PDB file of C-alpha atoms in Angstrom:
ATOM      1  CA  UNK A 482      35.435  13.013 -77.606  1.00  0.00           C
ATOM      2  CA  UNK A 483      34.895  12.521 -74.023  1.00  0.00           C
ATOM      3  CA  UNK A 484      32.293  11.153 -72.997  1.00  0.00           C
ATOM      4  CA  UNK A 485      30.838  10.046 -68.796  1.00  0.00           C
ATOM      5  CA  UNK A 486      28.883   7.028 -67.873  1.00  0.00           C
ATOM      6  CA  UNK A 487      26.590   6.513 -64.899  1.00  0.00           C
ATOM      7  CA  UNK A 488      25.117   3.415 -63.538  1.00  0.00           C
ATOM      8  CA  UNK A 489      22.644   2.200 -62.824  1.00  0.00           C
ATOM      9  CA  UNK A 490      20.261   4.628 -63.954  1.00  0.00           C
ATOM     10  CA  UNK A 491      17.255   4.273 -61.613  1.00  0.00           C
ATOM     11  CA  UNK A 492      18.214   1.989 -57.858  1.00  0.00           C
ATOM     12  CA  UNK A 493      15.405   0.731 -54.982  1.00  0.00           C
ATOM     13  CA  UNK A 494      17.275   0.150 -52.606  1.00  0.00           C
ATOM     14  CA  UNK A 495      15.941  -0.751 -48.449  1.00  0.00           C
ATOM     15  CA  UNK A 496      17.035   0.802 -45.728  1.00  0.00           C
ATOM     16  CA  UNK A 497      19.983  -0.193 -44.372  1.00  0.00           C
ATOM     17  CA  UNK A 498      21.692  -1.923 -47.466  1.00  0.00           C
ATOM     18  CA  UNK A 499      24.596  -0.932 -48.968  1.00  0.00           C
ATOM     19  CA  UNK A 500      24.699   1.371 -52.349  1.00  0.00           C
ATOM     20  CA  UNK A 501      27.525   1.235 -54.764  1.00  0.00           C
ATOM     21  CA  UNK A 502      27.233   3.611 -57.360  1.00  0.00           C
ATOM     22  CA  UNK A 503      29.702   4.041 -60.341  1.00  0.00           C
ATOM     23  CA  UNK A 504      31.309   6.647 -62.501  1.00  0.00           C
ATOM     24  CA  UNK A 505      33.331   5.850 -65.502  1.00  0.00           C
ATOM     25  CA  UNK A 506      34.732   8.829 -68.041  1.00  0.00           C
ATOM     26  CA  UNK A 507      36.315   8.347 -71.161  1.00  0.00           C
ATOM     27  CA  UNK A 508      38.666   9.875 -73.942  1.00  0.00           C
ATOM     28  CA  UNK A 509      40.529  12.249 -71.246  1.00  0.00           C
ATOM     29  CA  UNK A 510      43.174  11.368 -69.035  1.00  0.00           C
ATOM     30  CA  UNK A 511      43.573  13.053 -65.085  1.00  0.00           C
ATOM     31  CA  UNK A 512      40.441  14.198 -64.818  1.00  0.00           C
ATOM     32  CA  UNK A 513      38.903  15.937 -61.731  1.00  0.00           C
ATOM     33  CA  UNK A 514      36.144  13.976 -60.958  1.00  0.00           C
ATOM     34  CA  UNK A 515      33.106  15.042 -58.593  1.00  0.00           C
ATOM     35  CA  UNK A 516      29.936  13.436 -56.962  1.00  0.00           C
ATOM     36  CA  UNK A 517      26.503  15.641 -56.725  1.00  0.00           C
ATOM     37  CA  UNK A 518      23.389  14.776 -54.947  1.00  0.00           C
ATOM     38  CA  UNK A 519      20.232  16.278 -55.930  1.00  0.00           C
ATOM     39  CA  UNK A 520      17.509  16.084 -53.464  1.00  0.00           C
ATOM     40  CA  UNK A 521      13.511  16.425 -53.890  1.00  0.00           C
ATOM     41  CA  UNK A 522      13.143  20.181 -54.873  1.00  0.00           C
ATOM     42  CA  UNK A 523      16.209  21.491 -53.789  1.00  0.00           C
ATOM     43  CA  UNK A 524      19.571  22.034 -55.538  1.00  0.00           C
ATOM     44  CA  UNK A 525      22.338  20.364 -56.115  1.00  0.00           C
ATOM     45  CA  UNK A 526      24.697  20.030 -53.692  1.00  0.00           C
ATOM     46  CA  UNK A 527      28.083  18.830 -53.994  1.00  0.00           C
ATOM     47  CA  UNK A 528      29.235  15.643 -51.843  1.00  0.00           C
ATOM     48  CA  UNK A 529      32.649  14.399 -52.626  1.00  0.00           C
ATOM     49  CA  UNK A 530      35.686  15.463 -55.363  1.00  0.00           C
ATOM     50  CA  UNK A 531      38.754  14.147 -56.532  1.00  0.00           C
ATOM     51  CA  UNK A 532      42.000  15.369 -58.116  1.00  0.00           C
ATOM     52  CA  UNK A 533      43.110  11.984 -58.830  1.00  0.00           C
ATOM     53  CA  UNK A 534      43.370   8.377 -57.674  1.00  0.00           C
ATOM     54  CA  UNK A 535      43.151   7.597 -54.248  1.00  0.00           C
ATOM     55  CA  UNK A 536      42.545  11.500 -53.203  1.00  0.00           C
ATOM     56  CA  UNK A 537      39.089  12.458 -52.101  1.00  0.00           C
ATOM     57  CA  UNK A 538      37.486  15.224 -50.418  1.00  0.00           C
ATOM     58  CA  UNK A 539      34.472  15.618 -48.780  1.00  0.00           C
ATOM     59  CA  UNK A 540      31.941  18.591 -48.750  1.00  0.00           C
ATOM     60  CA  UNK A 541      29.556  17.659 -46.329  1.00  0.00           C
ATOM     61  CA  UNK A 542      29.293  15.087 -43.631  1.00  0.00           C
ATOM     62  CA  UNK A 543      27.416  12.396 -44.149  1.00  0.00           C
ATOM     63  CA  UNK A 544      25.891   8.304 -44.834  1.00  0.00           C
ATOM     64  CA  UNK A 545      28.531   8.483 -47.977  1.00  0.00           C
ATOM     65  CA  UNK A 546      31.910   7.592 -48.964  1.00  0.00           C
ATOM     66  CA  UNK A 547      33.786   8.233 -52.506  1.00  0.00           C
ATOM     67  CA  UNK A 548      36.555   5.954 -53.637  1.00  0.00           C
ATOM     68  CA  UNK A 549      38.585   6.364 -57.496  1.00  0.00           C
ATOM     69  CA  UNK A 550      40.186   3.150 -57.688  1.00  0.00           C
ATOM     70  CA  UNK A 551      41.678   4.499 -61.670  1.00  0.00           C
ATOM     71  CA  UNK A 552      41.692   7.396 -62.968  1.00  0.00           C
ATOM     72  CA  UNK A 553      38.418   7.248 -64.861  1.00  0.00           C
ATOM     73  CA  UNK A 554      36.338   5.997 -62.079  1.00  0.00           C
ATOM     74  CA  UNK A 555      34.889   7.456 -59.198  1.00  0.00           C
ATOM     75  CA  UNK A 556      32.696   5.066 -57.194  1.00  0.00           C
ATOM     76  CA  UNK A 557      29.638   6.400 -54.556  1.00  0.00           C
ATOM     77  CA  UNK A 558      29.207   3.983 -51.634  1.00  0.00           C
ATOM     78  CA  UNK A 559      27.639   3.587 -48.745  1.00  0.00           C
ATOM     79  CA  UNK A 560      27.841   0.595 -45.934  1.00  0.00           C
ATOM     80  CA  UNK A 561      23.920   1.070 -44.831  1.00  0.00           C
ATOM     81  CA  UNK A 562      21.548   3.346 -46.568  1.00  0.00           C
ATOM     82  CA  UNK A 563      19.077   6.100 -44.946  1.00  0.00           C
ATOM     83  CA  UNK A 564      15.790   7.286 -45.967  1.00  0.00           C
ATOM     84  CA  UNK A 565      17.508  10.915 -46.513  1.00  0.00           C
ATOM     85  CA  UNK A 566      20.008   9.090 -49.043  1.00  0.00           C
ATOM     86  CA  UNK A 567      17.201   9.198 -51.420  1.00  0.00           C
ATOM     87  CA  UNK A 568      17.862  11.620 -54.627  1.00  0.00           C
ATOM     88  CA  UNK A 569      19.165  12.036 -57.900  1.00  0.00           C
ATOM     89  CA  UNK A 570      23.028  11.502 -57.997  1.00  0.00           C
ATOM     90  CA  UNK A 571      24.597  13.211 -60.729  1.00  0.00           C
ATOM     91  CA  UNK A 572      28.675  12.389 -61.308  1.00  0.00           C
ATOM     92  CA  UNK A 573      30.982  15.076 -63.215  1.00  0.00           C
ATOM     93  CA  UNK A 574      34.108  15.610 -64.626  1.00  0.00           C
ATOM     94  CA  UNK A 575      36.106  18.333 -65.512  1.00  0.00           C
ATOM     95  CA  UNK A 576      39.921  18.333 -66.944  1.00  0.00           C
ATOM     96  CA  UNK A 577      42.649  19.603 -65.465  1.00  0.00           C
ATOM     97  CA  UNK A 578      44.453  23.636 -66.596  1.00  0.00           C
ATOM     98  CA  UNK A 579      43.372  26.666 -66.709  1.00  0.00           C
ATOM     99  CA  UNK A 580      40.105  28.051 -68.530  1.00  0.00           C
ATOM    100  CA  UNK A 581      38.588  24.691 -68.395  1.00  0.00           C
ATOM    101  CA  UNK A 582      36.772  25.760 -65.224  1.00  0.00           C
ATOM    102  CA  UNK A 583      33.133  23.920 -66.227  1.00  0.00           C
ATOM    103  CA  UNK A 584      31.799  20.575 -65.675  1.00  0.00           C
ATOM    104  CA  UNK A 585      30.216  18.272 -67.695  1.00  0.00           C
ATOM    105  CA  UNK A 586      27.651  16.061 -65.818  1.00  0.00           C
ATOM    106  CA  UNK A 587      26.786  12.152 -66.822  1.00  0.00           C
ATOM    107  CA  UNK A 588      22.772  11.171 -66.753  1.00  0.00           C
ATOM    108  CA  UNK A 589      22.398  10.509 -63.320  1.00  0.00           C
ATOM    109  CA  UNK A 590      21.273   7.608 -61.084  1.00  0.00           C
ATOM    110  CA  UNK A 591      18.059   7.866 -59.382  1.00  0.00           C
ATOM    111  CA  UNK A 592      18.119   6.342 -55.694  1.00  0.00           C
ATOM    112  CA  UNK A 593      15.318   5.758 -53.929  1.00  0.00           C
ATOM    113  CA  UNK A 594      15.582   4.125 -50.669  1.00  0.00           C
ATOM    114  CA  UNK A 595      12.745   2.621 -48.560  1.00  0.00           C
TER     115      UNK A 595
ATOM    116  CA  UNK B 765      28.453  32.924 -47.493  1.00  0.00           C
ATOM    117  CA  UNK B 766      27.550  31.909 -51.075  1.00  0.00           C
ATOM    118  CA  UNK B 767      24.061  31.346 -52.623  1.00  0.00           C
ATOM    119  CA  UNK B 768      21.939  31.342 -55.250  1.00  0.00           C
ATOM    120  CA  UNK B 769      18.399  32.334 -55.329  1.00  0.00           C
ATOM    121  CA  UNK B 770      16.043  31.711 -58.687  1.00  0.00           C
ATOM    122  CA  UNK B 771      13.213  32.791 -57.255  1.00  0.00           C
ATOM    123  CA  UNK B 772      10.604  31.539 -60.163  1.00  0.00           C
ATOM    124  CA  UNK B 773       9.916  28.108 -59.442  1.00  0.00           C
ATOM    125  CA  UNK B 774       8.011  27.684 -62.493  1.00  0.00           C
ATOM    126  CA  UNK B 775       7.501  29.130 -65.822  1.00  0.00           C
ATOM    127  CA  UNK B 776       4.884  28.211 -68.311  1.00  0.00           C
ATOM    128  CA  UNK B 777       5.104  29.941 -71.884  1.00  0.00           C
ATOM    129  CA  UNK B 778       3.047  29.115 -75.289  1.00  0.00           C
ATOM    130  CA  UNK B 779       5.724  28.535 -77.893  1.00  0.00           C
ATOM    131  CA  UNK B 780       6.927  31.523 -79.571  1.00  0.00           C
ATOM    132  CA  UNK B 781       6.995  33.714 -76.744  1.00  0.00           C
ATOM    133  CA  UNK B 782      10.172  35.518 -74.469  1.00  0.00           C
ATOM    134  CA  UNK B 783      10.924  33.843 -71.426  1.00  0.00           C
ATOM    135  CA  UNK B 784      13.568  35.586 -68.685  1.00  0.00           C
ATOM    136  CA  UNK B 785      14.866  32.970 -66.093  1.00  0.00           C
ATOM    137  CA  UNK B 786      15.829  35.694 -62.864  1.00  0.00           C
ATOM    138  CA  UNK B 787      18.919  34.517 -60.898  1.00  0.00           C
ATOM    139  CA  UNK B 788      20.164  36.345 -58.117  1.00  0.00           C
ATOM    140  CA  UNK B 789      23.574  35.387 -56.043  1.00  0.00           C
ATOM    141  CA  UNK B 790      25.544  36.843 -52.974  1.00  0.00           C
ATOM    142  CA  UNK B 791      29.417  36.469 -52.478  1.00  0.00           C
ATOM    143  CA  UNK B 792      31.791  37.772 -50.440  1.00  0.00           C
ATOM    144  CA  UNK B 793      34.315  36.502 -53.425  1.00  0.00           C
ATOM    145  CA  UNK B 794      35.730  39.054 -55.740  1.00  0.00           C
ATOM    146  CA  UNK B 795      36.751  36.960 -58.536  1.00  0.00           C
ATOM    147  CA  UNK B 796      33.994  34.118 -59.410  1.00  0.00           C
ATOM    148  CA  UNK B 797      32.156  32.629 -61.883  1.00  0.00           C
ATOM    149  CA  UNK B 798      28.701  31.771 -62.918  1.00  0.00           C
ATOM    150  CA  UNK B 799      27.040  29.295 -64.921  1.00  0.00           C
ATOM    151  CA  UNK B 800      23.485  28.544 -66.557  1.00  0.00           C
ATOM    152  CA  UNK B 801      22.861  24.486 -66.718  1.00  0.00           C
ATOM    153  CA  UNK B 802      19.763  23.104 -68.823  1.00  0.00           C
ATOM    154  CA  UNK B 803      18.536  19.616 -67.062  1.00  0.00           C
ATOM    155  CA  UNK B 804      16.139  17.898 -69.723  1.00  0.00           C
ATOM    156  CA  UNK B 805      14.226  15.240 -69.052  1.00  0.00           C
ATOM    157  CA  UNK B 806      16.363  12.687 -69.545  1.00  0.00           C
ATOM    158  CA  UNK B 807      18.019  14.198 -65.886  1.00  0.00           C
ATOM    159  CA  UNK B 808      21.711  14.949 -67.261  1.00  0.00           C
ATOM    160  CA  UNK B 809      22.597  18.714 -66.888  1.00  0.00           C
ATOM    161  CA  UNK B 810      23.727  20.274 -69.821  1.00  0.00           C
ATOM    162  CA  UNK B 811      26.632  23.068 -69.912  1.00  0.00           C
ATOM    163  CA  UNK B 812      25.181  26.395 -71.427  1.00  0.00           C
ATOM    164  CA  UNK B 813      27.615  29.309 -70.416  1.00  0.00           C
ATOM    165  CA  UNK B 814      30.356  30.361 -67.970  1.00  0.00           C
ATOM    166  CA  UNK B 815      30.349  33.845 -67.242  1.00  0.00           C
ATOM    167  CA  UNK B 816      33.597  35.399 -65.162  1.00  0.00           C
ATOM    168  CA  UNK B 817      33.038  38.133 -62.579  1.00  0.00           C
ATOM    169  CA  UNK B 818      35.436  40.653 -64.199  1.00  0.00           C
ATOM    170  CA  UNK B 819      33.656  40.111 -67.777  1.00  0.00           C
ATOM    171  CA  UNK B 820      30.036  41.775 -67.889  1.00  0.00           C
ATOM    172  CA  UNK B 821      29.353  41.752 -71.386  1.00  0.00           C
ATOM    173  CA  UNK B 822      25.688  40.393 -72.282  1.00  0.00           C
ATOM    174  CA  UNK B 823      26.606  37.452 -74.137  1.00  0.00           C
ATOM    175  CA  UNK B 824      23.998  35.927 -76.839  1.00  0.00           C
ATOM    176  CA  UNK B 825      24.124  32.775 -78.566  1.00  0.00           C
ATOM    177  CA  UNK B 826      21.828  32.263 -80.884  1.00  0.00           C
ATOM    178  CA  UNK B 827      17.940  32.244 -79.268  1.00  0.00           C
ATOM    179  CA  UNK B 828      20.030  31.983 -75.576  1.00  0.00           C
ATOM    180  CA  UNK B 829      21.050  35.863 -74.138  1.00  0.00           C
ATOM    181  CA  UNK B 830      22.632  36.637 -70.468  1.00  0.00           C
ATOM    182  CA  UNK B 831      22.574  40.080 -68.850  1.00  0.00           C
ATOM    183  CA  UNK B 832      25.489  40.186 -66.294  1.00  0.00           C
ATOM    184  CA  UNK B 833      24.709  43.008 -63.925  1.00  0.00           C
ATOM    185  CA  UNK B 834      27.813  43.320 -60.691  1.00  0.00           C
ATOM    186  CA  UNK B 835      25.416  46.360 -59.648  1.00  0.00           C
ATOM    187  CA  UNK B 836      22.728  43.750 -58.784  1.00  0.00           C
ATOM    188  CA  UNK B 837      24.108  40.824 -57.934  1.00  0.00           C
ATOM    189  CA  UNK B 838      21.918  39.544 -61.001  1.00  0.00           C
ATOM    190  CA  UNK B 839      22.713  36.961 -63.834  1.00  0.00           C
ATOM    191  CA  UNK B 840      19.001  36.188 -66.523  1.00  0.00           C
ATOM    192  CA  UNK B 841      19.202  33.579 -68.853  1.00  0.00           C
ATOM    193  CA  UNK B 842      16.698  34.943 -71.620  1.00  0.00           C
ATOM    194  CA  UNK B 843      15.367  32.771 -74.142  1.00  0.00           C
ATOM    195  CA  UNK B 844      13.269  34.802 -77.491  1.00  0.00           C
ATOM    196  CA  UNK B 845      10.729  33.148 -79.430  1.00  0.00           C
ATOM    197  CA  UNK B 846      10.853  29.765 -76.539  1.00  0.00           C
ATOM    198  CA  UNK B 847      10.095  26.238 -78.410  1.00  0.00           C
ATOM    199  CA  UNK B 848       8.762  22.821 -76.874  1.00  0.00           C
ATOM    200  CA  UNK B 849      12.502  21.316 -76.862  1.00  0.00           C
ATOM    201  CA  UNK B 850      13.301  24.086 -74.298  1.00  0.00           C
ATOM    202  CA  UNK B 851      10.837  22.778 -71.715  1.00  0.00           C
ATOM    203  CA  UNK B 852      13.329  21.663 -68.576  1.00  0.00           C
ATOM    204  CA  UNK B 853      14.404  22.713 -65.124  1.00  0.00           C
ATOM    205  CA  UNK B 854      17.327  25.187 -65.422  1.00  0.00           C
ATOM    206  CA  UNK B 855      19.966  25.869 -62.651  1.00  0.00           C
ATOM    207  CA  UNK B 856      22.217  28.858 -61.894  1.00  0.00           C
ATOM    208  CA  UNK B 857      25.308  28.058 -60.031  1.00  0.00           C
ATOM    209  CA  UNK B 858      27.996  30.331 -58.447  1.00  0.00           C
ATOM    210  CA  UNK B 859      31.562  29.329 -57.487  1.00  0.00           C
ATOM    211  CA  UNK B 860      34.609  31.054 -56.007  1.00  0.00           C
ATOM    212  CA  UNK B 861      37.959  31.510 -59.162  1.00  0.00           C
ATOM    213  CA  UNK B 862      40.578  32.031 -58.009  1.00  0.00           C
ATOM    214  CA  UNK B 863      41.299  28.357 -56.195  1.00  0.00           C
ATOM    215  CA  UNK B 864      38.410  26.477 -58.261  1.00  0.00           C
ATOM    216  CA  UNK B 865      37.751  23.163 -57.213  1.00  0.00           C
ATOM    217  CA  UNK B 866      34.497  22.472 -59.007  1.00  0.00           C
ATOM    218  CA  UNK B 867      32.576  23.018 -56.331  1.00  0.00           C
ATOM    219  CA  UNK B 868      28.972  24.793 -57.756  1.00  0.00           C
ATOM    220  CA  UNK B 869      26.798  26.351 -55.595  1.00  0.00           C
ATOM    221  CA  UNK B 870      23.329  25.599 -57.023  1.00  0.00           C
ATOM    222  CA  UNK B 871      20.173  27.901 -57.276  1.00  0.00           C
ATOM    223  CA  UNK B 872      16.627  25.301 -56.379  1.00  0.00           C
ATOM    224  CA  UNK B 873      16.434  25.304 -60.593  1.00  0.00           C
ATOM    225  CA  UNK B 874      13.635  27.043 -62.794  1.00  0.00           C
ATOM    226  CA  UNK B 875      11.187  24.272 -64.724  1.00  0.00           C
ATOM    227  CA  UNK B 876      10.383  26.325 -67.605  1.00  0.00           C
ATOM    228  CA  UNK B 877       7.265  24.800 -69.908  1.00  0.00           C
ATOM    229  CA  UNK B 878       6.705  25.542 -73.110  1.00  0.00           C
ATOM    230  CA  UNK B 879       3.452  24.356 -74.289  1.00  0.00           C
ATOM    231  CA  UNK B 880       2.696  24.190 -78.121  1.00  0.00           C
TER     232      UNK B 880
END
């Protein structure tokens, strides 16, 4: 069965140092892979998405970059972090065809940044 | 533009009772989707249901029901005789069909309690 791994689960990080966050999925192959932020009462929003290695698109402008070095893993960075990066990141996967529209979200990673 | 409004922030039942999460959404699309995600605790967000535009059957799975309605632009997640273990935030989410990317367009969530 497939199955998606976050880590860390909780990060302090200051501000102004650089985040790495990782993504990892297993038992599929090609998967779509997608990076969600979830700020302090609001939503979730979507930040960055990839079809496959090397190919990344962005949703929103911002302190963040996505990278997928191998298929299975899609890694959240960022060179110097901002108070506003603070929130619960949430990666995703979903694979590839038709009626397979849904995505299936790993535990999370909880940044906070001070 | 696309969004999705849950306008009950939070929900506290005693065990036992009905519970109806509202969720309300606005697109211009005429083919989309929408989903119903359970976040425990623990922070993951769990898959419940995918619902296409075209298809507005209720749907029930076992103590889990959705009324579809086009007319009002309205998709409730009920859930009959609630029990502790459903206490979380849920989230409605919208998203375009025909060209899906996986981008969800998230309602602020529901925290539903359920208190023994």
């Amino acid at each position: 069965s497939q199955t998606i791994h976050q880590w860390p689960a909780t990060l302090v990080q200051p501000v102004g140092s650089p985040l790495s966050l990782e993504c990892t999925v297993e038992g599929t192959s090609n998967p779509n892979l997608y990076w969600y932020r979830q700020a302090a009462g609001r939503g979730l929003q979507l930040l960055f998405y990839s079809v496959g290695i090397g190919q990344i698109s962005s949703e929103v402008p911002q302190n963040l970059s996505a990278s997928r070095p191998q298929d299975r893993q899609f890694i959240l960075s960022s060179k110097k972090l901002l108070l506003s990066d603070s929130g619960f990141y949430l990666c995703a996967w979903r694979s590839g065809g038709a009626a397979n529209e849904k995505l299936f979200f790993g535990s999370g990673t909880q940044l906070s940044v001070l | 533009a696309q969004k999705v409004t849950q306008a009950q922030t939070e929900i506290s039942v005693v065990e036992k009772e009905d519970v109806t999460l509202d969720c309300v959404y606005e697109t211009r699309d005429t083919t989309y989707y929408l989903f119903w995600y359970k976040q425990p605790p623990s922070g993951e967000l769990v898959f419940l249901i995918r619902r296409n535009s075209f298809d507005e059957q209720n749907e029930i799975s076992g103590r889990y029901s959705w009324n579809f309605q086009k007319s009002t632009s309205s998709f409730n997640f009920t859930i009959t005789a609630s029990q502790v273990v459903d206490s979380a935030v849920y989230f409605c989410a919208l998203s375009e069909a025909l060209l899906w990317t996986g981008k969800l367009i998230f309602g602020q969530g529901t925290t539903l309690q359920v208190k023994p």
